[in-house]
Every structure is written in C-alpha cells, then in structure tokens.
mmCIF file of C-alpha atoms in Angstrom:
data_model
loop_
_atom_site.group_PDB
_atom_site.id
_atom_site.type_symbol
_atom_site.label_atom_id
_atom_site.label_comp_id
_atom_site.label_asym_id
_atom_site.label_seq_id
_atom_site.Cartn_x
_atom_site.Cartn_y
_atom_site.Cartn_z
ATOM 1 C CA MET A 1 28.147 62.221 30.964
ATOM 2 C CA PRO A 2 28.565 62.459 27.072
ATOM 3 C CA VAL A 3 31.835 61.321 25.664
ATOM 4 C CA ASP A 4 33.160 64.702 23.776
ATOM 5 C CA TYR A 5 35.274 63.229 20.899
ATOM 6 C CA PHE A 6 36.043 66.158 19.890
ATOM 7 C CA THR A 7 38.288 67.047 23.195
ATOM 8 C CA LEU A 8 39.653 63.477 23.355
ATOM 9 C CA LEU A 9 41.471 64.555 20.120
ATOM 10 C CA LYS A 10 43.254 67.363 20.693
ATOM 11 C CA GLY A 11 45.177 65.389 23.075
ATOM 12 C CA ASP A 12 48.636 63.909 22.618
ATOM 13 C CA PHE A 13 49.281 61.170 19.701
ATOM 14 C CA MET A 14 49.128 58.338 22.428
ATOM 15 C CA ASN A 15 45.181 59.157 23.202
ATOM 16 C CA LYS A 16 44.486 59.663 19.913
ATOM 17 C CA LYS A 17 45.789 55.943 18.448
ATOM 18 C CA MET A 18 44.366 54.791 21.619
ATOM 19 C CA PHE A 19 41.814 56.510 20.706
ATOM 20 C CA ILE A 20 40.990 55.538 17.031
ATOM 21 C CA SER A 21 41.841 52.282 17.979
ATOM 22 C CA ALA A 22 38.988 51.658 19.654
ATOM 23 C CA LEU A 23 36.236 53.391 17.379
ATOM 24 C CA LEU A 24 37.686 51.539 14.079
ATOM 25 C CA VAL A 25 37.162 47.541 16.585
ATOM 26 C CA SER A 26 33.925 48.884 17.753
ATOM 27 C CA GLN A 27 31.983 49.327 13.998
ATOM 28 C CA ILE A 28 33.987 46.150 12.402
ATOM 29 C CA GLY A 29 32.166 43.993 15.790
ATOM 30 C CA LEU A 30 29.145 46.242 15.420
ATOM 31 C CA LEU A 31 29.558 45.076 11.286
ATOM 32 C CA ASN A 32 30.677 41.337 11.835
ATOM 33 C CA ALA A 33 27.476 41.323 14.011
ATOM 34 C CA ASN A 34 25.327 42.607 11.182
ATOM 35 C CA VAL A 35 27.115 40.394 8.935
ATOM 36 C CA ASP A 36 26.226 36.987 10.595
ATOM 37 C CA THR A 37 22.886 37.940 11.952
ATOM 38 C CA LYS A 38 21.860 38.328 8.234
ATOM 39 C CA VAL A 39 23.384 34.919 7.550
ATOM 40 C CA THR A 40 22.238 33.146 9.865
ATOM 41 C CA ASN A 41 19.135 34.008 9.522
ATOM 42 C CA SER A 42 19.291 34.018 5.404
ATOM 43 C CA ILE A 43 20.474 30.438 6.214
ATOM 44 C CA GLN A 44 17.532 29.566 8.633
ATOM 45 C CA HIS A 45 14.936 30.965 6.407
ATOM 46 C CA TYR A 46 16.167 30.093 3.215
ATOM 47 C CA SER A 47 16.461 26.273 4.088
ATOM 48 C CA ASP A 48 13.889 24.297 1.736
ATOM 49 C CA HIS A 49 11.363 21.690 2.446
ATOM 50 C CA ALA A 50 13.917 18.359 2.844
ATOM 51 C CA GLY A 51 16.468 19.875 4.968
ATOM 52 C CA HIS A 52 18.490 20.559 2.285
ATOM 53 C CA PHE A 53 21.213 23.298 2.709
ATOM 54 C CA VAL A 54 21.011 26.032 0.147
ATOM 55 C CA VAL A 55 20.938 29.566 0.017
ATOM 56 C CA LYS A 56 19.292 32.844 -1.893
ATOM 57 C CA SER A 57 19.838 36.401 -2.847
ATOM 58 C CA GLU A 58 17.419 38.586 -1.184
ATOM 59 C CA ASP A 59 15.533 38.973 -4.562
ATOM 60 C CA ASN A 60 14.659 35.122 -4.735
ATOM 61 C CA ASN A 61 16.320 35.736 -8.108
ATOM 62 C CA PHE A 62 19.568 33.014 -6.990
ATOM 63 C CA SER A 63 19.147 30.298 -5.130
ATOM 64 C CA LEU A 64 22.393 27.717 -4.474
ATOM 65 C CA GLY A 65 21.902 24.909 -3.075
ATOM 66 C CA PHE A 66 23.814 20.985 -2.434
ATOM 67 C CA LYS A 67 22.664 17.444 -2.101
ATOM 68 C CA GLY A 68 25.174 14.096 -1.536
ATOM 69 C CA LEU A 69 24.238 10.427 -1.841
ATOM 70 C CA LEU A 70 25.870 7.595 -0.907
ATOM 71 C CA GLN A 71 25.207 4.016 -0.384
ATOM 72 C CA GLN A 72 27.412 0.950 0.348
ATOM 73 C CA LYS A 73 26.046 -2.482 -0.332
ATOM 74 C CA THR A 74 27.392 -5.819 0.922
ATOM 75 C CA GLU A 75 26.068 -9.147 -0.695
ATOM 76 C CA VAL A 76 26.915 -12.767 -0.414
ATOM 77 C CA SER A 77 25.892 -14.957 -3.929
ATOM 78 C CA TYR A 78 25.337 -18.336 -4.888
ATOM 79 C CA SER A 79 25.338 -19.922 -8.711
ATOM 80 C CA THR A 80 23.532 -23.319 -8.671
ATOM 81 C CA LYS A 81 25.568 -23.647 -12.447
ATOM 82 C CA ASP A 82 29.285 -23.326 -10.866
ATOM 83 C CA LYS A 83 28.281 -24.106 -6.917
ATOM 84 C CA ASN A 84 30.077 -21.000 -6.279
ATOM 85 C CA MET A 85 29.591 -18.700 -3.745
ATOM 86 C CA GLY A 86 31.295 -15.050 -2.872
ATOM 87 C CA MET A 87 30.743 -11.830 -1.054
ATOM 88 C CA SER A 88 31.321 -8.360 -2.772
ATOM 89 C CA PHE A 89 31.074 -4.824 -1.321
ATOM 90 C CA LEU A 90 29.620 -2.705 -4.064
ATOM 91 C CA ILE A 91 29.656 1.659 -3.813
ATOM 92 C CA PRO A 92 26.099 1.620 -5.887
ATOM 93 C CA LYS A 93 25.717 5.054 -5.607
ATOM 94 C CA ALA A 94 28.405 7.750 -5.493
ATOM 95 C CA ARG A 95 26.644 10.979 -6.120
ATOM 96 C CA LEU A 96 27.105 14.908 -5.536
ATOM 97 C CA SER A 97 24.751 17.236 -6.753
ATOM 98 C CA MET A 98 23.938 21.340 -6.332
ATOM 99 C CA PHE A 99 21.120 22.715 -7.506
ATOM 100 C CA GLY A 100 18.753 25.974 -7.431
ATOM 101 C CA LYS A 101 17.880 28.996 -9.134
ATOM 102 C CA ALA A 102 19.435 32.120 -11.583
ATOM 103 C CA PHE A 103 18.740 35.320 -12.796
ATOM 104 C CA HIS A 104 14.274 34.734 -11.930
ATOM 105 C CA PRO A 105 12.750 32.713 -9.486
ATOM 106 C CA ASN A 106 11.179 30.074 -12.534
ATOM 107 C CA ILE A 107 14.737 29.574 -14.422
ATOM 108 C CA ASN A 108 16.094 26.583 -11.887
ATOM 109 C CA TYR A 109 20.191 24.400 -12.805
ATOM 110 C CA PHE A 110 20.376 20.759 -12.017
ATOM 111 C CA VAL A 111 23.976 19.609 -12.100
ATOM 112 C CA GLN A 112 24.517 16.120 -10.664
ATOM 113 C CA THR A 113 28.361 14.145 -10.696
ATOM 114 C CA GLN A 114 28.581 10.319 -9.529
ATOM 115 C CA PHE A 115 31.584 8.874 -8.618
ATOM 116 C CA GLU A 116 30.418 5.159 -8.227
ATOM 117 C CA GLN A 117 31.508 2.838 -11.021
ATOM 118 C CA SER A 118 28.751 2.448 -13.807
ATOM 119 C CA ASP A 119 26.925 -0.447 -12.626
ATOM 120 C CA SER A 120 27.169 -1.809 -16.061
ATOM 121 C CA ALA A 121 29.311 -4.659 -14.954
ATOM 122 C CA ILE A 122 26.043 -5.823 -12.789
ATOM 123 C CA LYS A 123 23.606 -5.440 -15.727
ATOM 124 C CA SER A 124 26.250 -7.732 -17.887
ATOM 125 C CA SER A 125 26.117 -10.651 -15.407
ATOM 126 C CA PHE A 126 22.564 -11.741 -16.204
ATOM 127 C CA LYS A 127 23.841 -11.800 -20.447
ATOM 128 C CA THR A 128 20.781 -10.979 -20.799
ATOM 129 C CA SER A 129 20.064 -7.341 -20.969
ATOM 130 C CA THR A 130 19.704 -4.974 -24.259
ATOM 131 C CA LYS A 131 21.733 -3.300 -25.887
ATOM 132 C CA LYS A 132 22.058 0.931 -23.983
ATOM 133 C CA TYR A 133 22.156 3.650 -26.640
ATOM 134 C CA GLN A 134 25.594 6.060 -26.352
ATOM 135 C CA VAL A 135 25.009 9.622 -24.775
ATOM 136 C CA GLU A 136 28.044 11.985 -25.893
ATOM 137 C CA GLY A 137 29.630 13.357 -22.663
ATOM 138 C CA SER A 138 31.244 12.250 -19.722
ATOM 139 C CA ASN A 139 30.087 9.888 -17.664
ATOM 140 C CA HIS A 140 30.690 11.187 -14.862
ATOM 141 C CA LEU A 141 28.477 13.629 -14.998
ATOM 142 C CA GLU A 142 24.809 12.507 -14.429
ATOM 143 C CA ASP A 143 22.392 15.190 -14.522
ATOM 144 C CA PHE A 144 23.097 19.378 -15.917
ATOM 145 C CA TYR A 145 19.912 20.792 -16.921
ATOM 146 C CA VAL A 146 17.758 24.210 -16.841
ATOM 147 C CA ASN A 147 14.520 24.023 -16.343
ATOM 148 C CA VAL A 148 12.155 27.669 -17.386
ATOM 149 C CA GLY A 149 8.511 27.620 -15.231
ATOM 150 C CA MET A 150 5.268 28.932 -15.742
ATOM 151 C CA GLN A 151 3.496 26.535 -13.063
ATOM 152 C CA ASP A 152 0.921 28.475 -13.020
ATOM 153 C CA GLN A 153 0.103 27.279 -17.092
ATOM 154 C CA GLY A 154 1.682 23.202 -16.330
ATOM 155 C CA PHE A 155 4.180 24.288 -18.736
ATOM 156 C CA HIS A 156 8.042 24.036 -18.381
ATOM 157 C CA LEU A 157 11.172 23.944 -20.392
ATOM 158 C CA ARG A 158 14.424 21.537 -19.900
ATOM 159 C CA PHE A 159 17.345 21.391 -22.054
ATOM 160 C CA GLY A 160 20.194 19.961 -21.403
ATOM 161 C CA LYS A 161 20.765 16.067 -19.418
ATOM 162 C CA PHE A 162 18.160 14.438 -17.621
ATOM 163 C CA THR A 163 16.159 11.409 -17.112
ATOM 164 C CA LEU A 164 13.785 10.572 -19.556
ATOM 165 C CA PRO A 165 9.847 10.974 -19.073
ATOM 166 C CA PHE A 166 9.620 7.552 -19.743
ATOM 167 C CA SER A 167 8.396 4.912 -16.559
ATOM 168 C CA ARG A 168 7.778 5.911 -13.161
ATOM 169 C CA HIS A 169 10.784 3.501 -12.006
ATOM 170 C CA TYR A 170 12.585 5.146 -14.006
ATOM 171 C CA MET A 171 11.749 8.728 -12.988
ATOM 172 C CA VAL A 172 11.975 7.480 -9.389
ATOM 173 C CA SER A 173 15.429 8.991 -7.293
ATOM 174 C CA GLY A 174 17.277 6.106 -6.897
ATOM 175 C CA ALA A 175 17.610 7.048 -3.657
ATOM 176 C CA GLN A 176 14.276 6.490 -2.851
ATOM 177 C CA LEU A 177 13.840 2.902 -4.079
ATOM 178 C CA ARG A 178 12.846 0.198 -2.174
ATOM 179 C CA SER A 179 14.447 -3.151 -3.096
ATOM 180 C CA PRO A 180 19.071 -2.674 -3.488
ATOM 181 C CA MET A 181 18.305 -4.820 -5.787
ATOM 182 C CA HIS A 182 18.222 -4.041 -9.718
ATOM 183 C CA THR A 183 15.014 -5.460 -11.062
ATOM 184 C CA LEU A 184 15.859 -7.181 -13.955
ATOM 185 C CA ALA A 185 12.661 -5.783 -15.781
ATOM 186 C CA ARG A 186 14.366 -2.020 -15.147
ATOM 187 C CA SER A 187 17.383 -3.240 -16.303
ATOM 188 C CA TYR A 188 16.561 -4.707 -19.870
ATOM 189 C CA PHE A 189 13.655 -2.381 -21.330
ATOM 190 C CA SER A 190 16.079 0.558 -20.209
ATOM 191 C CA ILE A 191 16.926 2.766 -22.791
ATOM 192 C CA THR A 192 20.716 3.915 -21.906
ATOM 193 C CA HIS A 193 22.959 3.531 -18.817
ATOM 194 C CA HIS A 194 20.692 5.575 -16.348
ATOM 195 C CA ASN A 195 17.802 6.387 -18.603
ATOM 196 C CA LYS A 196 19.659 10.382 -18.914
ATOM 197 C CA ASP A 197 20.150 11.265 -22.416
ATOM 198 C CA ILE A 198 20.919 14.549 -24.264
ATOM 199 C CA GLY A 199 18.117 17.609 -25.806
ATOM 200 C CA LEU A 200 14.392 19.484 -24.621
ATOM 201 C CA MET A 201 12.145 18.555 -22.873
ATOM 202 C CA MET A 202 8.435 20.196 -22.354
ATOM 203 C CA HIS A 203 6.631 18.692 -19.491
ATOM 204 C CA SER A 204 4.034 19.850 -17.259
ATOM 205 C CA GLY A 205 5.741 19.289 -14.055
ATOM 206 C CA PHE A 206 5.333 16.923 -11.506
ATOM 207 C CA ASN A 207 3.084 15.516 -9.113
ATOM 208 C CA MET A 208 0.320 17.439 -10.905
ATOM 209 C CA PRO A 209 -3.339 16.272 -10.885
ATOM 210 C CA LEU A 210 -2.546 15.616 -15.286
ATOM 211 C CA GLU A 211 0.966 15.866 -15.948
ATOM 212 C CA TYR A 212 2.701 15.353 -19.859
ATOM 213 C CA ALA A 213 6.361 15.456 -20.997
ATOM 214 C CA LEU A 214 7.519 14.892 -24.537
ATOM 215 C CA ALA A 215 11.029 15.107 -24.641
ATOM 216 C CA VAL A 216 13.414 15.385 -28.133
ATOM 217 C CA VAL A 217 16.595 13.784 -27.303
ATOM 218 C CA SER A 218 19.882 12.316 -28.532
ATOM 219 C CA ASN A 219 18.215 8.520 -28.912
ATOM 220 C CA GLY A 220 14.572 9.688 -30.399
ATOM 221 C CA LEU A 221 11.542 10.610 -28.751
ATOM 222 C CA VAL A 222 9.702 9.668 -25.845
ATOM 223 C CA GLY A 223 6.953 10.765 -24.171
ATOM 224 C CA ARG A 224 5.003 10.669 -20.988
ATOM 225 C CA LEU A 225 0.717 11.285 -19.826
ATOM 226 C CA GLY A 226 0.299 10.425 -16.592
ATOM 227 C CA TYR A 227 -2.542 11.345 -13.843
ATOM 228 C CA ASN A 228 -2.997 11.833 -10.255
ATOM 229 C CA HIS A 229 -5.270 11.565 -7.840
ATOM 230 C CA LYS A 230 -5.996 12.897 -4.489
ATOM 231 C CA GLY A 231 -3.116 15.115 -4.712
ATOM 232 C CA ILE A 232 -0.425 11.417 -4.252
ATOM 233 C CA ASP A 233 3.272 12.011 -4.454
ATOM 234 C CA ALA A 234 2.981 9.756 -7.684
ATOM 235 C CA PHE A 235 7.262 9.204 -7.548
ATOM 236 C CA GLU A 236 7.579 8.792 -3.912
ATOM 237 C CA LEU A 237 7.406 4.792 -3.810
ATOM 238 C CA VAL A 238 7.325 4.150 0.163
ATOM 239 C CA ASP A 239 3.733 6.064 2.457
ATOM 240 C CA PHE A 240 5.685 7.735 4.542
ATOM 241 C CA HIS A 241 2.192 10.376 5.983
ATOM 242 C CA GLY A 242 -0.403 7.507 4.776
ATOM 243 C CA GLY A 243 -4.351 8.818 4.576
ATOM 244 C CA ASP A 244 -7.244 7.094 2.511
ATOM 245 C CA ALA A 245 -7.055 5.602 -0.999
ATOM 246 C CA ARG A 246 -5.234 7.194 -3.131
ATOM 247 C CA PHE A 247 -3.705 6.669 -6.976
ATOM 248 C CA GLY A 248 -1.345 7.509 -9.750
ATOM 249 C CA VAL A 249 -1.384 5.727 -13.313
ATOM 250 C CA GLY A 250 1.207 6.802 -16.621
ATOM 251 C CA VAL A 251 1.507 5.895 -19.928
ATOM 252 C CA GLY A 252 5.045 6.067 -22.192
ATOM 253 C CA GLY A 253 6.296 5.876 -25.402
ATOM 254 C CA PHE A 254 9.689 5.179 -27.302
ATOM 255 C CA LEU A 255 10.794 5.979 -30.617
ATOM 256 C CA HIS A 256 14.552 5.456 -31.907
ATOM 257 C CA THR A 257 15.528 7.616 -34.634
ATOM 258 C CA ASP A 258 18.666 6.593 -34.772
ATOM 259 C CA GLY A 259 20.107 9.840 -35.676
ATOM 260 C CA TYR A 260 16.402 11.123 -36.749
ATOM 261 C CA LYS A 261 16.857 10.644 -40.124
ATOM 262 C CA PHE A 262 13.515 8.358 -39.906
ATOM 263 C CA LYS A 263 14.749 5.599 -42.662
ATOM 264 C CA GLU A 264 13.260 2.735 -40.076
ATOM 265 C CA ILE A 265 11.942 2.697 -36.950
ATOM 266 C CA ASN A 266 13.945 -0.313 -35.916
ATOM 267 C CA ASP A 267 13.262 -0.036 -31.578
ATOM 268 C CA TYR A 268 9.982 2.066 -30.571
ATOM 269 C CA ARG A 269 8.853 0.762 -26.771
ATOM 270 C CA ALA A 270 6.142 1.065 -24.284
ATOM 271 C CA THR A 271 5.469 0.640 -20.838
ATOM 272 C CA ILE A 272 2.349 1.399 -18.239
ATOM 273 C CA ASP A 273 2.550 1.968 -15.068
ATOM 274 C CA GLY A 274 0.555 2.525 -11.856
ATOM 275 C CA ILE A 275 0.692 3.365 -7.983
ATOM 276 C CA PHE A 276 -1.829 2.954 -4.669
ATOM 277 C CA LYS A 277 -1.705 4.162 -1.406
ATOM 278 C CA PHE A 278 -3.202 3.349 1.018
ATOM 279 C CA LYS A 279 -2.766 4.367 5.368
ATOM 280 C CA ASN A 280 1.565 3.631 4.901
ATOM 281 C CA THR A 281 0.794 0.471 2.616
ATOM 282 C CA SER A 282 1.892 0.987 -1.072
ATOM 283 C CA SER A 283 2.305 -0.755 -4.737
ATOM 284 C CA HIS A 284 3.980 0.227 -7.599
ATOM 285 C CA ALA A 285 3.805 -2.179 -10.899
ATOM 286 C CA GLU A 286 4.782 -1.759 -13.647
ATOM 287 C CA VAL A 287 4.086 -3.377 -17.747
ATOM 288 C CA TYR A 288 7.076 -2.642 -20.693
ATOM 289 C CA TYR A 289 6.941 -4.121 -24.051
ATOM 290 C CA MET A 290 9.624 -3.326 -26.857
ATOM 291 C CA ASN A 291 9.905 -4.048 -30.448
ATOM 292 C CA LYS A 292 13.521 -3.935 -31.405
ATOM 293 C CA ASP A 293 15.105 -5.760 -34.929
ATOM 294 C CA LYS A 294 11.920 -6.972 -34.785
ATOM 295 C CA THR A 295 11.863 -8.819 -32.222
ATOM 296 C CA GLN A 296 9.391 -8.370 -29.325
ATOM 297 C CA ALA A 297 9.664 -9.006 -25.686
ATOM 298 C CA PHE A 298 7.481 -8.585 -22.786
ATOM 299 C CA GLY A 299 8.748 -7.768 -19.010
ATOM 300 C CA ALA A 300 6.399 -6.765 -15.765
ATOM 301 C CA ASN A 301 7.459 -5.642 -12.595
ATOM 302 C CA VAL A 302 5.802 -5.206 -8.643
ATOM 303 C CA ASP A 303 6.086 -4.025 -5.530
ATOM 304 C CA VAL A 304 3.897 -3.710 -1.754
ATOM 305 C CA GLY A 305 5.656 -2.784 1.471
ATOM 306 C CA TYR A 306 3.493 -1.414 4.633
ATOM 307 C CA LEU A 307 5.238 0.747 6.535
ATOM 308 C CA TYR A 308 5.143 0.003 10.539
ATOM 309 C CA ASN A 309 5.689 2.949 12.727
ATOM 310 C CA LYS A 310 6.847 5.605 10.765
ATOM 311 C CA HIS A 311 10.477 3.454 10.712
ATOM 312 C CA VAL A 312 10.049 -0.332 9.494
ATOM 313 C CA GLU A 313 8.577 -1.480 6.261
ATOM 314 C CA PRO A 314 8.520 -5.311 5.223
ATOM 315 C CA VAL A 315 8.640 -5.414 1.380
ATOM 316 C CA VAL A 316 8.030 -7.868 -1.710
ATOM 317 C CA HIS A 317 9.744 -7.334 -5.332
ATOM 318 C CA TYR A 318 8.614 -9.954 -8.325
ATOM 319 C CA SER A 319 10.041 -9.042 -11.710
ATOM 320 C CA VAL A 320 9.532 -11.092 -14.787
ATOM 321 C CA ILE A 321 11.286 -10.116 -18.694
ATOM 322 C CA LYS A 322 10.123 -12.716 -21.972
ATOM 323 C CA PRO A 323 13.174 -11.318 -24.113
ATOM 324 C CA SER A 324 11.555 -12.537 -27.222
ATOM 325 C CA ILE A 325 7.508 -13.804 -28.060
ATOM 326 C CA ASP A 326 8.449 -16.945 -30.230
ATOM 327 C CA LYS A 327 11.154 -18.566 -27.931
ATOM 328 C CA ASP A 328 9.950 -20.715 -24.634
ATOM 329 C CA ASP A 329 12.369 -18.415 -22.382
ATOM 330 C CA MET A 330 11.570 -16.256 -19.001
ATOM 331 C CA LEU A 331 13.504 -14.658 -16.541
ATOM 332 C CA HIS A 332 12.510 -14.320 -12.955
ATOM 333 C CA GLU A 333 13.378 -12.102 -9.786
ATOM 334 C CA ILE A 334 11.784 -12.119 -6.760
ATOM 335 C CA ASP A 335 13.108 -10.383 -3.189
ATOM 336 C CA PHE A 336 12.120 -10.110 0.419
ATOM 337 C CA GLY A 337 13.528 -6.937 2.149
ATOM 338 C CA ALA A 338 13.080 -5.098 5.428
ATOM 339 C CA ASN A 339 13.653 -1.612 4.664
ATOM 340 C CA TYR A 340 14.500 0.353 8.452
ATOM 341 C CA TYR A 341 14.287 4.289 7.368
ATOM 342 C CA ILE A 342 16.287 5.860 10.484
ATOM 343 C CA TYR A 343 15.366 9.462 9.015
ATOM 344 C CA GLU A 344 13.464 8.060 5.679
ATOM 345 C CA HIS A 345 15.344 8.480 2.879
ATOM 346 C CA HIS A 346 18.664 10.149 4.613
ATOM 347 C CA PHE A 347 19.915 7.479 6.269
ATOM 348 C CA LYS A 348 18.574 3.469 6.167
ATOM 349 C CA ALA A 349 19.452 0.095 6.241
ATOM 350 C CA GLN A 350 18.055 -2.120 3.135
ATOM 351 C CA PRO A 351 18.445 -5.722 4.418
ATOM 352 C CA TYR A 352 17.224 -8.184 1.503
ATOM 353 C CA VAL A 353 16.947 -12.169 0.242
ATOM 354 C CA GLY A 354 16.509 -12.645 -3.374
ATOM 355 C CA VAL A 355 16.586 -15.469 -6.204
ATOM 356 C CA ASN A 356 17.712 -14.598 -9.728
ATOM 357 C CA MET A 357 15.635 -17.277 -11.227
ATOM 358 C CA LEU A 358 17.823 -17.010 -15.440
ATOM 359 C CA PRO A 359 17.953 -19.769 -17.967
ATOM 360 C CA ASN A 360 20.161 -23.058 -16.586
ATOM 361 C CA ASN A 361 20.859 -20.910 -13.359
ATOM 362 C CA ASN A 362 19.575 -19.285 -10.453
ATOM 363 C CA GLN A 363 21.298 -16.710 -8.648
ATOM 364 C CA ILE A 364 20.837 -16.753 -5.024
ATOM 365 C CA LYS A 365 21.343 -13.190 -3.182
ATOM 366 C CA GLY A 366 21.175 -12.121 0.036
ATOM 367 C CA GLY A 367 22.715 -8.654 1.977
ATOM 368 C CA VAL A 368 22.375 -5.401 3.276
ATOM 369 C CA GLN A 369 21.987 -2.332 2.055
ATOM 370 C CA LEU A 370 22.932 1.572 3.767
ATOM 371 C CA GLN A 371 22.524 5.290 2.742
ATOM 372 C CA PHE A 372 23.354 8.788 3.748
ATOM 373 C CA ALA A 373 21.789 11.529 1.674
ATOM 374 C CA PHE A 374 21.545 14.859 3.040
#
C-alpha cells in the first residue's frame, strides 16, 4: 500500500517530527552508500600496475599516489690493518614519496623525501672517494620535479631536482639494487651525493627501444644514449619474468662547467654500460672514465645473478677502481649474496659477505639487509 506523505504531514507534531527524522536518516544513508561505492570503485580502478595506492579524478587529469621505502642493515666488519672487528646497525634508506598527475594526463610530478643519514660518511671511510659537487636546497628533499611528456612523440621535458642520466647504475632505483654493499666504482665516480641535481632535462622516456636524455643542471651538462632490445626492462636488474635473450646498452657523459663560465673544463667523465637477461639469468656491467684536474681515473663493476623459483637469487658482484693511471694503486671489491624476494622488491632479505681490498688494508664484511617498500 503506497505511503501518503501528505496525510502524515497533516498529523500532530510528533508524527511530523518522526517522519522528517526518518526521511533525513534514509537520505543520509543513501548518500553515504553512494559515496562509499564511488570511492571504493575509484580505488580499485586506479591502483597502478606496481600496486601503489593511487587516487584519480574521473577525468584522469589529476591523481595522487604514495610510495615508501625502508631498509635496515646489520653488518659485521673486520679490518686487517688495525685488527678491529665491529658490528653496526644502519638505515641505508628511509624514504616517503608522492607522485601523480596535475591538470593533464601528460603532466606528472614526483616528490621524494629522505630521512636516513647521508651515506657520505660510509663513502668517506674508503678515503678514496672524489669530492662530490654540492646541490642547492634541503638534503632531505631527494627529488622534486615536474615532467611534461608527449609519449607518442618520444619527447619529455623535466624540471626540478632529479636523478642525473649518467649511467644505468645511478638511474636504477635504490630499492632495486642487488647488493647491499656500496660498489666502489659507483661511489667513486658519483657526480653529486645520490646523483641528484637541479635543472632542466629533455628525454625520450625510459625503456624505449632508442632512448636519449640531455640535462642542463647546476653542476654542468649530462647526456645519455641507449638502445634496448626486445622490450627489455633495462632498469630492472633482476629477471623476474624470464624469457628469451635480450639486452640493453648505453653511453653517458658529464661535463663540469663551473657555473657555466667555460673558462676551463677541468672535469669530464664518460661511461658505457650494458645489461643482459636470459631465462631468469641477468648480468649488468659498467665501465667509467674520469679526467678531473688533469688526473685520469678508470673504474668498472659487474654483477651476475640467477633467479631460482621466483624467490631466491644467488648473486656475485665485482668492482674495481684505478684512481690514477700514473700510479700503481688499484682498489677491488667482491661480494657474494643470496637475495630472497618474498614479494619481489617490495619485501626482501639480502644476506651477503664480501671484502674491500684497499691500499694497505682489507675490509671484510658480512651481514643482512631487510627491505620493505610499498
């Protein structure tokens, strides 16, 4: 039998009050149900391919996502020079990031904060690291950039603070490195701490068949050219997906301009790198050259790993530096690991043992690094 709302409203005050209250409650409940459904559908539909939490507007012009990274390392070390053994507990990385789109699907932004202590103290313990160039701004703001892209045309413009497009090892995310040990060559040839700088970069996008990047930054000019074969994910060092043989190669260069005075170029560097994958086996190698203050230096690193049953990866890594071609000193690093990927790079354990062979001293290290990333 249909409800006669007019008759109910003609009743006494209590009937009117009860009717209006019931009507308001029903409408509020219906509104909440609709909002919950829309929000739920939005979150389910707009979770990105990497599993990050992302919320987007219905027109796809705005989005906001979050990422986090925490690494904890426990290490035992022994120095042959002073016969000293010690144990350390470190936080190599503690990061929070937000990313998304603004105003248009082709306008992307990325902001990353760092809360860990700078690894400069670790690098300086080698007493062989070159002085890193300084970058303006807060050290706690690791990245902050806007990227305007035309993916179909293979052209992007990025401005702000970003990773320098010098070598593959520098451009791989810190969450995706296969060894918890800082590679000697990677540290020695770094341009700035964490290889970040402020400026403007034109690039093709990454993991393209043919990629390029040219950056004008506060400390100079940085450029890179690369080729990726058979759609290889060239900035993922682990072969999680298996498949046929495929590879990627790249060359990079850096020119220090000293405030763009161009009076004298006293620091220029070059690198060539490659990555190869075949049926869960992957190998990555780089060679570095630096001519700074008329001193020429060379370095290289290589790592090889095999992913077994999608979770366990035995890894071997080797790094070498010749700080000057006019001197006999050479530095070596070798380490072995057995990475265990619980949820790929999102949750993993990396036990390792290795040795740094430095002038007049060997540093033997072993430990485990735990990582949680979302």
